[in-house]
Amino acid sequence: AMLENITKHVDGLVTAEEKRDQKALEKWIEDAHKLRLSSELYLELPEAESTLKEILKARDSLRKATEAIFEDGGHVRMDAAIKFALDLKFPHAPELPKARKALEELELEEKRIKELEEAIQVGGYLKEGDDV
């Protein structure tokens, strides 16, 4: 029965890790520790724990990049956070839709700024007191 239990946990860990399922990973890791499965004997455990840390790191960097999108270097941080999540094979990160929306807003802002800059360069000179 113990071997069956261990097999079930190892399969659960591997499946959760492959799917990048954060909640399942947390559950299987917690259960593995409760059963005192040793990391030395079950190589899947440290690997699953490492993947869970990477998932949490990816989610955090997406969240932070989204919050700071309009700051200097926001675009670069966002690109890096998205690349990190996708390289981790975590395309279903809950923060990705917000990140995409923030990027779209940033690109719209950049487009508006460019249009304004072009309009200013083309436009004549204004005198003090002129209506804009």
GROMACS .gro file of C-alpha atoms in nm, residues 10-124:
model
  115
   10VAL     CA    1   0.506   1.084  -0.780
   11ASP     CA    2   0.253   1.066  -1.067
   12GLY     CA    3   0.060   1.357  -0.913
   13LEU     CA    4   0.375   1.568  -0.880
   14VAL     CA    5   0.489   1.494  -1.235
   15THR     CA    6   0.146   1.565  -1.386
   16ALA     CA    7   0.101   1.889  -1.188
   17GLU     CA    8   0.449   2.001  -1.288
   18GLU     CA    9   0.393   1.924  -1.657
   19LYS     CA   10   0.066   2.117  -1.653
   20ARG     CA   11   0.220   2.402  -1.451
   21ASP     CA   12  -0.075   2.368  -1.216
   22GLN     CA   13   0.022   2.579  -0.916
   23LYS     CA   14  -0.257   2.463  -0.682
   24ALA     CA   15  -0.203   2.095  -0.761
   25LEU     CA   16   0.174   2.134  -0.718
   26GLU     CA   17   0.123   2.299  -0.378
   27LYS     CA   18  -0.111   2.016  -0.272
   28TRP     CA   19   0.115   1.732  -0.390
   29ILE     CA   20   0.426   1.891  -0.238
   30GLU     CA   21   0.248   1.944   0.094
   31ASP     CA   22   0.124   1.584   0.089
   32ALA     CA   23   0.472   1.456   0.006
   33HIS     CA   24   0.613   1.639   0.309
   34LYS     CA   25   0.332   1.505   0.531
   35LEU     CA   26   0.420   1.152   0.416
   36ARG     CA   27   0.786   1.237   0.478
   37LEU     CA   28   0.888   1.146   0.124
   38SER     CA   29   1.257   1.218   0.111
   39SER     CA   30   1.394   1.449  -0.158
   40GLU     CA   31   1.700   1.226  -0.191
   41LEU     CA   32   1.489   0.924  -0.282
   42TYR     CA   33   1.220   1.101  -0.481
   43LEU     CA   34   1.396   1.322  -0.733
   44GLU     CA   35   1.059   1.446  -0.858
   45LEU     CA   36   1.000   1.634  -0.531
   46PRO     CA   37   1.286   1.890  -0.549
   47GLU     CA   38   1.214   1.935  -0.920
   48ALA     CA   39   0.846   2.003  -0.847
   49GLU     CA   40   0.939   2.244  -0.566
   50SER     CA   41   1.175   2.425  -0.801
   51THR     CA   42   0.903   2.451  -1.069
   52LEU     CA   43   0.659   2.587  -0.811
   53LYS     CA   44   0.912   2.856  -0.712
   54GLU     CA   45   0.959   2.947  -1.079
   55ILE     CA   46   0.581   2.970  -1.130
   56LEU     CA   47   0.549   3.201  -0.830
   57LYS     CA   48   0.844   3.408  -0.954
   58ALA     CA   49   0.690   3.434  -1.303
   59ARG     CA   50   0.354   3.543  -1.163
   60ASP     CA   51   0.520   3.800  -0.937
   61SER     CA   52   0.734   3.947  -1.215
   62LEU     CA   53   0.428   3.971  -1.444
   63ARG     CA   54   0.233   4.145  -1.168
   64LYS     CA   55   0.516   4.391  -1.096
   65ALA     CA   56   0.584   4.458  -1.464
   66THR     CA   57   0.214   4.528  -1.521
   67GLU     CA   58   0.201   4.771  -1.229
   68ALA     CA   59   0.513   4.954  -1.351
   69ILE     CA   60   0.441   4.946  -1.725
   70PHE     CA   61   0.435   5.325  -1.762
   71GLU     CA   62   0.762   5.378  -1.573
   72ASP     CA   63   1.098   5.409  -1.751
   73GLY     CA   64   1.198   5.069  -1.884
   74GLY     CA   65   0.847   4.935  -1.831
   75HIS     CA   66   0.831   4.785  -2.177
   76VAL     CA   67   1.163   4.603  -2.130
   77ARG     CA   68   1.057   4.461  -1.791
   78MET     CA   69   0.724   4.352  -1.935
   79ASP     CA   70   0.890   4.179  -2.231
   80ALA     CA   71   1.126   3.998  -1.993
   81ALA     CA   72   0.841   3.892  -1.760
   82ILE     CA   73   0.633   3.759  -2.050
   83LYS     CA   74   0.932   3.576  -2.199
   84PHE     CA   75   1.007   3.422  -1.857
   85ALA     CA   76   0.648   3.294  -1.821
   86LEU     CA   77   0.639   3.155  -2.173
   87ASP     CA   78   0.987   2.997  -2.147
   88LEU     CA   79   0.864   2.829  -1.829
   89LYS     CA   80   0.583   2.681  -2.045
   90PHE     CA   81   0.331   2.870  -1.831
   91PRO     CA   82   0.107   3.035  -2.095
   92HIS     CA   83  -0.195   3.010  -1.866
   93ALA     CA   84  -0.047   3.236  -1.597
   94PRO     CA   85  -0.346   3.431  -1.462
   95GLU     CA   86  -0.147   3.757  -1.488
   96LEU     CA   87  -0.082   3.728  -1.864
   97PRO     CA   88  -0.414   3.880  -1.982
   98LYS     CA   89  -0.361   4.187  -1.760
   99ALA     CA   90  -0.002   4.212  -1.883
  100ARG     CA   91  -0.121   4.200  -2.244
  101LYS     CA   92  -0.381   4.470  -2.178
  102ALA     CA   93  -0.118   4.690  -2.008
  103LEU     CA   94   0.114   4.644  -2.307
  104GLU     CA   95  -0.165   4.741  -2.546
  105GLU     CA   96  -0.232   5.055  -2.339
  106LEU     CA   97   0.139   5.140  -2.338
  107GLU     CA   98   0.165   5.093  -2.714
  108LEU     CA   99  -0.142   5.314  -2.761
  109GLU     CA  100   0.019   5.581  -2.541
  110GLU     CA  101   0.344   5.555  -2.738
  111LYS     CA  102   0.148   5.590  -3.064
  112ARG     CA  103  -0.032   5.900  -2.931
  113ILE     CA  104   0.298   6.055  -2.818
  114LYS     CA  105   0.451   5.990  -3.161
  115GLU     CA  106   0.147   6.147  -3.332
  116LEU     CA  107   0.175   6.450  -3.105
  117GLU     CA  108   0.547   6.485  -3.169
  118GLU     CA  109   0.487   6.470  -3.545
  119ALA     CA  110   0.204   6.725  -3.517
  120ILE     CA  111   0.427   6.959  -3.316
  121GLN     CA  112   0.709   6.933  -3.571
  122VAL     CA  113   0.473   6.998  -3.863
  123GLY     CA  114   0.268   7.266  -3.689
  124GLY     CA  115   0.367   7.631  -3.699
   0.00000   0.00000   0.00000
